[in-house]
Amino acid sequence: MQKTSMFISFLFISFSLLANETHHSFTTSLYDHMVSINKEWKTQEHKLDHLLKMQTSFETDDDRIQMHLMLVETVLRNRSTEHLSTSSSNQRLENLESLLQYWKDGQFPTNTNHQQRQPYFIDVYGTACAVGHLLQTDGQEALAQRISLEQNYAFIRELNYPQLGSWATENGFETSELAWIQPAYFPNAGYEECPAFQGGQMNLDPNNKINVIKPIGPVSIGGGALYIGGDFQLPINGATVNSVALFNGVAYVDLGIDITGEVKDIIEFENSVIIVGDFQDQQSNATNIIKYNRNDGSYI
């Protein structure tokens, strides 16, 4: 009888998963997506306002979480560390490198016990959240396991562990920054993902959307960067940039390409960036594909 009940439960969860699959792929502003992952986006300084207004969608919730971590890591990497000691500044950089590898690997905790988005410090499969991962890779496994055992589903701001605060200070982080890093995970059963979800399309503006955001670097402009492509207009330095731009962690930068149309992908190749889509570049007369040389800013 117990096996039969477990099998029925398994079927119910399986069908719930299938029925809920489309809830991951809806179009709304990047800001709405990011706030659904972490409400700290409402208060943190990031200089991403133009980017966050753009319309986009994600095929899976892991893709959405990966985008959240990528953007937060980029912003934190570009914040001033002049107030930190050399040791804390170096430790911060090492941890951000660890965070970079974490989101690139794309292995995130699974919400197995809640009907709403919820943080999981370490899930039942042993996968740590981003903050838990930083502790583990810095030799703080015991602290990570203790938090998991005692307050596994708590938000960072709810945790009361002096050791965590001390670790943050020593490693050059504000507690609020750790709170911003920490994602909340969508349940793995058939629950609605977002209260604002209304059937798949939300405020879709076909003239203002993004198709790709990719970290590509180092670039000649300095440091790592995010390349943004899609079908949009972005005001930069008094001019209007169409469909492709670069965010260097501090400000948006015009790549000097005068595109009319839609960018669908951006690919790093050797020392260049290949931009493809359905467009024409008015300066070079290139159609649908153009190569941007990162060293000298030339186009082919």
Tab-separated table of C-alpha atoms in Angstrom:
chain	number	residue	atom	x	y	z
A	1	MET	CA	0.000	0.000	0.000
A	2	GLN	CA	2.836	2.362	0.853
A	3	LYS	CA	4.583	1.682	-2.456
A	4	THR	CA	1.348	2.353	-4.355
A	5	SER	CA	0.874	5.657	-2.532
A	6	MET	CA	4.450	6.674	-3.293
A	7	PHE	CA	3.973	5.775	-6.963
A	8	ILE	CA	0.786	7.852	-7.207
A	9	SER	CA	2.587	10.763	-5.558
A	10	PHE	CA	5.401	10.361	-8.068
A	11	LEU	CA	2.968	10.484	-10.970
A	12	PHE	CA	1.257	13.570	-9.530
A	13	ILE	CA	4.551	15.413	-9.153
A	14	SER	CA	5.665	14.356	-12.639
A	15	PHE	CA	2.485	15.638	-14.264
A	16	SER	CA	2.675	18.803	-12.176
A	17	LEU	CA	6.161	19.419	-13.452
A	18	LEU	CA	5.068	19.002	-17.052
A	19	ALA	CA	2.020	21.198	-16.568
A	20	ASN	CA	4.117	23.904	-14.980
A	21	GLU	CA	6.914	23.919	-17.525
A	22	THR	CA	5.521	26.888	-19.453
A	23	HIS	CA	5.472	29.010	-16.295
A	24	HIS	CA	9.242	29.358	-16.570
A	25	SER	CA	9.101	30.816	-20.072
A	26	PHE	CA	7.194	34.085	-19.889
A	27	THR	CA	8.210	37.497	-21.134
A	28	THR	CA	8.517	40.447	-18.802
A	29	SER	CA	11.152	42.995	-17.838
A	30	LEU	CA	14.493	41.652	-16.684
A	31	TYR	CA	13.868	43.586	-13.464
A	32	ASP	CA	10.706	41.547	-12.730
A	33	HIS	CA	12.618	38.337	-13.350
A	34	MET	CA	15.431	39.380	-11.028
A	35	VAL	CA	13.110	40.561	-8.238
A	36	SER	CA	11.365	37.189	-8.386
A	37	ILE	CA	14.751	35.633	-7.560
A	38	ASN	CA	15.816	38.141	-4.912
A	39	LYS	CA	13.959	41.199	-3.580
A	40	GLU	CA	17.276	42.846	-2.711
A	41	TRP	CA	17.220	44.102	-6.306
A	42	LYS	CA	14.760	46.755	-5.090
A	43	THR	CA	17.314	48.425	-2.808
A	44	GLN	CA	20.798	47.603	-4.111
A	45	GLU	CA	22.741	50.127	-6.215
A	46	HIS	CA	23.683	48.634	-9.553
A	47	LYS	CA	23.498	51.132	-12.489
A	48	LEU	CA	21.630	48.537	-14.540
A	49	ASP	CA	18.365	50.475	-14.883
A	50	HIS	CA	18.293	50.567	-18.687
A	51	LEU	CA	19.135	46.883	-18.922
A	52	LEU	CA	16.555	45.865	-16.331
A	53	LYS	CA	13.773	47.630	-18.226
A	54	MET	CA	14.239	45.419	-21.253
A	55	GLN	CA	11.877	42.549	-22.009
A	56	THR	CA	13.141	38.980	-21.996
A	57	SER	CA	12.259	35.392	-21.055
A	58	PHE	CA	14.067	32.317	-19.724
A	59	GLU	CA	13.544	28.718	-20.751
A	60	THR	CA	14.254	27.401	-17.250
A	61	ASP	CA	14.417	28.834	-13.758
A	62	ASP	CA	18.068	27.798	-13.515
A	63	ASP	CA	18.736	30.112	-16.474
A	64	ARG	CA	17.009	32.900	-14.554
A	65	ILE	CA	19.072	32.214	-11.417
A	66	GLN	CA	22.246	32.082	-13.482
A	67	MET	CA	21.459	35.512	-14.930
A	68	HIS	CA	20.837	36.892	-11.423
A	69	LEU	CA	24.180	35.625	-10.156
A	70	MET	CA	26.039	36.789	-13.247
A	71	LEU	CA	24.700	40.338	-12.944
A	72	VAL	CA	25.293	40.551	-9.191
A	73	GLU	CA	28.822	39.198	-9.543
A	74	THR	CA	29.570	41.757	-12.271
A	75	VAL	CA	28.289	44.673	-10.196
A	76	LEU	CA	30.072	43.565	-7.014
A	77	ARG	CA	33.308	43.114	-8.928
A	78	ASN	CA	33.150	46.737	-10.052
A	79	ARG	CA	32.309	48.307	-6.699
A	80	SER	CA	35.032	50.359	-5.042
A	81	THR	CA	37.222	48.523	-2.507
A	82	GLU	CA	39.298	51.536	-1.481
A	83	HIS	CA	37.875	51.306	2.039
A	84	LEU	CA	39.113	47.726	2.454
A	85	SER	CA	42.466	46.464	3.621
A	86	THR	CA	44.670	44.814	1.016
A	87	SER	CA	43.929	41.426	2.565
A	88	SER	CA	40.143	41.906	2.543
A	89	SER	CA	40.225	43.297	-1.000
A	90	ASN	CA	42.189	40.284	-2.244
A	91	GLN	CA	39.882	37.885	-0.391
A	92	ARG	CA	36.846	39.585	-1.920
A	93	LEU	CA	38.305	39.148	-5.408
A	94	GLU	CA	39.064	35.475	-4.777
A	95	ASN	CA	35.499	34.878	-3.610
A	96	LEU	CA	34.077	36.673	-6.640
A	97	GLU	CA	36.192	34.381	-8.830
A	98	SER	CA	34.619	31.456	-6.966
A	99	LEU	CA	31.154	32.951	-7.526
A	100	LEU	CA	31.947	33.384	-11.221
A	101	GLN	CA	32.807	29.700	-11.565
A	102	TYR	CA	29.740	28.742	-9.518
A	103	TRP	CA	27.225	30.458	-11.796
A	104	LYS	CA	29.058	29.269	-14.901
A	105	ASP	CA	28.759	25.662	-13.672
A	106	GLY	CA	25.013	26.237	-13.264
A	107	GLN	CA	24.399	23.671	-10.508
A	108	PHE	CA	21.899	25.181	-8.057
A	109	PRO	CA	19.855	23.805	-5.132
A	110	THR	CA	16.444	22.233	-5.705
A	111	ASN	CA	13.351	23.363	-3.786
A	112	THR	CA	11.818	20.065	-2.664
A	113	ASN	CA	9.755	21.134	0.372
A	114	HIS	CA	8.057	24.476	-0.292
A	115	GLN	CA	5.160	25.721	-2.390
A	116	GLN	CA	6.770	29.119	-2.951
A	117	ARG	CA	10.206	30.423	-3.806
A	118	GLN	CA	12.495	29.716	-0.900
A	119	PRO	CA	16.207	29.914	-0.118
A	120	TYR	CA	17.954	26.575	0.427
A	121	PHE	CA	21.390	26.898	1.989
A	122	ILE	CA	22.151	23.283	1.081
A	123	ASP	CA	19.531	21.075	-0.553
A	124	VAL	CA	18.781	17.383	0.065
A	125	TYR	CA	21.222	16.447	-2.708
A	126	GLY	CA	24.096	18.311	-1.053
A	127	THR	CA	24.106	21.233	-3.495
A	128	ALA	CA	24.923	24.530	-1.760
A	129	CYS	CA	23.496	27.939	-2.575
A	130	ALA	CA	25.878	30.622	-3.822
A	131	VAL	CA	26.693	31.940	-0.335
A	132	GLY	CA	27.043	28.415	1.039
A	133	HIS	CA	29.381	27.627	-1.838
A	134	LEU	CA	31.557	30.643	-0.995
A	135	LEU	CA	31.854	29.429	2.590
A	136	GLN	CA	32.684	25.893	1.499
A	137	THR	CA	35.371	26.938	-0.972
A	138	ASP	CA	36.940	29.194	1.665
A	139	GLY	CA	37.326	26.370	4.180
A	140	GLN	CA	34.162	27.148	6.166
A	141	GLU	CA	32.417	23.817	5.578
A	142	ALA	CA	31.488	23.422	9.259
A	143	LEU	CA	29.750	26.807	9.322
A	144	ALA	CA	27.908	26.059	6.062
A	145	GLN	CA	26.686	22.727	7.433
A	146	ARG	CA	25.602	24.292	10.720
A	147	ILE	CA	23.523	26.941	8.928
A	148	SER	CA	22.003	24.222	6.750
A	149	LEU	CA	21.114	22.125	9.796
A	150	GLU	CA	19.659	24.963	11.880
A	151	GLN	CA	18.272	27.544	9.405
A	152	ASN	CA	18.425	25.962	5.984
A	153	TYR	CA	15.484	27.929	4.538
A	154	ALA	CA	16.261	31.347	6.011
A	155	PHE	CA	17.170	34.502	4.130
A	156	ILE	CA	20.648	35.864	4.884
A	157	ARG	CA	19.165	38.836	6.743
A	158	GLU	CA	17.380	36.369	9.058
A	159	LEU	CA	20.540	34.486	10.008
A	160	ASN	CA	22.117	35.202	13.380
A	161	TYR	CA	25.618	33.750	13.195
A	162	PRO	CA	28.447	36.007	14.390
A	163	GLN	CA	30.860	33.760	12.476
A	164	LEU	CA	29.095	34.630	9.218
A	165	GLY	CA	29.388	38.343	9.920
A	166	SER	CA	33.052	37.953	10.788
A	167	TRP	CA	33.682	35.967	7.627
A	168	ALA	CA	31.943	38.635	5.527
A	169	THR	CA	34.065	41.409	7.047
A	170	GLU	CA	37.324	39.494	6.648
A	171	ASN	CA	36.477	38.764	3.035
A	172	GLY	CA	35.507	42.306	2.125
A	173	PHE	CA	31.726	41.870	1.880
A	174	GLU	CA	28.840	43.730	3.423
A	175	THR	CA	26.148	41.422	4.827
A	176	SER	CA	23.708	43.160	2.485
A	177	GLU	CA	25.857	42.036	-0.459
A	178	LEU	CA	25.648	38.417	0.688
A	179	ALA	CA	21.878	38.884	0.990
A	180	TRP	CA	21.801	40.116	-2.612
A	181	ILE	CA	23.801	37.140	-3.857
A	182	GLN	CA	21.490	34.579	-2.227
A	183	PRO	CA	18.780	33.323	-4.632
A	184	ALA	CA	15.387	31.881	-3.744
A	185	TYR	CA	14.446	28.742	-5.659
A	186	PHE	CA	11.278	27.913	-7.526
A	187	PRO	CA	9.439	24.804	-6.229
A	188	ASN	CA	9.900	21.639	-8.231
A	189	ALA	CA	6.164	20.860	-8.204
A	190	GLY	CA	3.227	22.520	-9.942
A	191	TYR	CA	3.027	25.889	-8.234
A	192	GLU	CA	2.769	29.270	-9.879
A	193	GLU	CA	6.135	30.910	-10.092
A	194	CYS	CA	5.251	34.557	-9.987
A	195	PRO	CA	2.142	36.315	-8.636
A	196	ALA	CA	2.278	38.670	-11.610
A	197	PHE	CA	2.289	35.850	-14.170
A	198	GLN	CA	-0.631	36.268	-16.566
A	199	GLY	CA	-0.515	33.612	-19.196
A	200	GLY	CA	2.892	33.982	-20.777
A	201	GLN	CA	3.076	37.545	-22.093
A	202	MET	CA	3.598	40.567	-19.872
A	203	ASN	CA	4.150	44.103	-21.136
A	204	LEU	CA	5.925	42.783	-24.215
A	205	ASP	CA	7.359	45.587	-26.307
A	206	PRO	CA	8.846	44.088	-29.501
A	207	ASN	CA	10.935	47.246	-30.015
A	208	ASN	CA	12.581	47.006	-26.610
A	209	LYS	CA	13.721	43.494	-25.753
A	210	ILE	CA	16.944	41.594	-25.136
A	211	ASN	CA	17.886	38.249	-26.623
A	212	VAL	CA	21.344	37.724	-25.172
A	213	ILE	CA	23.499	38.928	-22.289
A	214	LYS	CA	26.982	37.448	-22.195
A	215	PRO	CA	30.092	38.054	-20.130
A	216	ILE	CA	32.986	38.417	-22.553
A	217	GLY	CA	36.414	39.616	-21.535
A	218	PRO	CA	38.932	40.859	-20.973
A	219	VAL	CA	38.166	43.695	-23.344
A	220	SER	CA	40.212	46.697	-24.339
A	221	ILE	CA	37.855	48.983	-22.449
A	222	GLY	CA	39.160	47.407	-19.242
A	223	GLY	CA	38.161	44.401	-17.161
A	224	GLY	CA	35.350	41.969	-17.850
A	225	ALA	CA	32.114	43.148	-19.406
A	226	LEU	CA	28.585	42.182	-20.356
A	227	TYR	CA	27.626	42.349	-24.005
A	228	ILE	CA	23.926	42.995	-24.558
A	229	GLY	CA	22.101	42.245	-27.801
A	230	GLY	CA	18.506	42.311	-28.926
A	231	ASP	CA	16.032	44.715	-30.457
A	232	PHE	CA	16.134	47.878	-28.381
A	233	GLN	CA	17.093	51.522	-28.185
A	234	LEU	CA	19.440	52.585	-25.414
A	235	PRO	CA	20.403	56.226	-24.747
A	236	ILE	CA	24.163	56.524	-24.207
A	237	ASN	CA	25.987	59.860	-23.895
A	238	GLY	CA	23.217	61.770	-25.603
A	239	ALA	CA	22.960	59.371	-28.548
A	240	THR	CA	20.625	56.458	-29.242
A	241	VAL	CA	22.277	53.043	-29.544
A	242	ASN	CA	20.403	50.278	-31.335
A	243	SER	CA	20.385	46.569	-30.555
A	244	VAL	CA	23.912	46.038	-29.197
A	245	ALA	CA	25.835	47.616	-26.316
A	246	LEU	CA	28.404	46.835	-23.663
A	247	PHE	CA	28.080	47.246	-19.902
A	248	ASN	CA	31.517	47.489	-18.266
A	249	GLY	CA	30.266	47.234	-14.700
A	250	VAL	CA	29.993	50.996	-14.273
A	251	ALA	CA	28.305	52.394	-17.380
A	252	TYR	CA	26.936	51.443	-20.797
A	253	VAL	CA	29.320	51.814	-23.708
A	254	ASP	CA	28.442	52.283	-27.372
A	255	LEU	CA	30.411	49.804	-29.476
A	256	GLY	CA	30.225	52.205	-32.401
A	257	ILE	CA	28.059	49.888	-34.462
A	258	ASP	CA	25.152	51.573	-36.242
A	259	ILE	CA	22.799	48.612	-36.476
A	260	THR	CA	19.275	48.618	-37.802
A	261	GLY	CA	17.448	45.414	-36.863
A	262	GLU	CA	17.741	42.676	-34.264
A	263	VAL	CA	20.789	41.042	-32.667
A	264	LYS	CA	20.120	37.393	-31.822
A	265	ASP	CA	23.460	36.143	-30.518
A	266	ILE	CA	26.914	37.356	-29.503
A	267	ILE	CA	29.818	34.921	-29.662
A	268	GLU	CA	33.420	35.243	-28.496
A	269	PHE	CA	35.899	34.005	-31.098
A	270	GLU	CA	39.648	34.328	-30.593
A	271	ASN	CA	40.218	38.062	-30.078
A	272	SER	CA	36.935	39.195	-31.561
A	273	VAL	CA	33.234	39.305	-30.821
A	274	ILE	CA	30.922	37.924	-33.495
A	275	ILE	CA	27.488	39.554	-33.591
A	276	VAL	CA	24.752	37.760	-35.532
A	277	GLY	CA	21.086	38.387	-36.153
A	278	ASP	CA	18.687	39.986	-38.582
A	279	PHE	CA	20.217	43.429	-39.086
A	280	GLN	CA	22.276	45.740	-41.240
A	281	ASP	CA	25.177	47.860	-40.053
A	282	GLN	CA	24.882	51.272	-41.679
A	283	GLN	CA	28.611	52.055	-41.416
A	284	SER	CA	30.135	48.902	-42.875
A	285	ASN	CA	27.065	47.702	-44.831
A	286	ALA	CA	27.471	44.327	-43.101
A	287	THR	CA	24.285	42.266	-43.086
A	288	ASN	CA	23.307	39.779	-40.347
A	289	ILE	CA	26.845	39.154	-39.123
A	290	ILE	CA	29.665	41.457	-38.076
A	291	LYS	CA	32.982	40.898	-36.286
A	292	TYR	CA	34.118	43.390	-33.664
A	293	ASN	CA	37.842	43.413	-32.857
A	294	ARG	CA	38.181	44.051	-29.126
A	295	ASN	CA	41.765	45.336	-29.345
A	296	ASP	CA	41.386	48.187	-31.795
A	297	GLY	CA	37.580	48.589	-32.014
A	298	SER	CA	37.521	47.832	-35.756
A	299	TYR	CA	34.735	45.970	-37.555
A	300	ILE	CA	34.804	43.397	-40.328
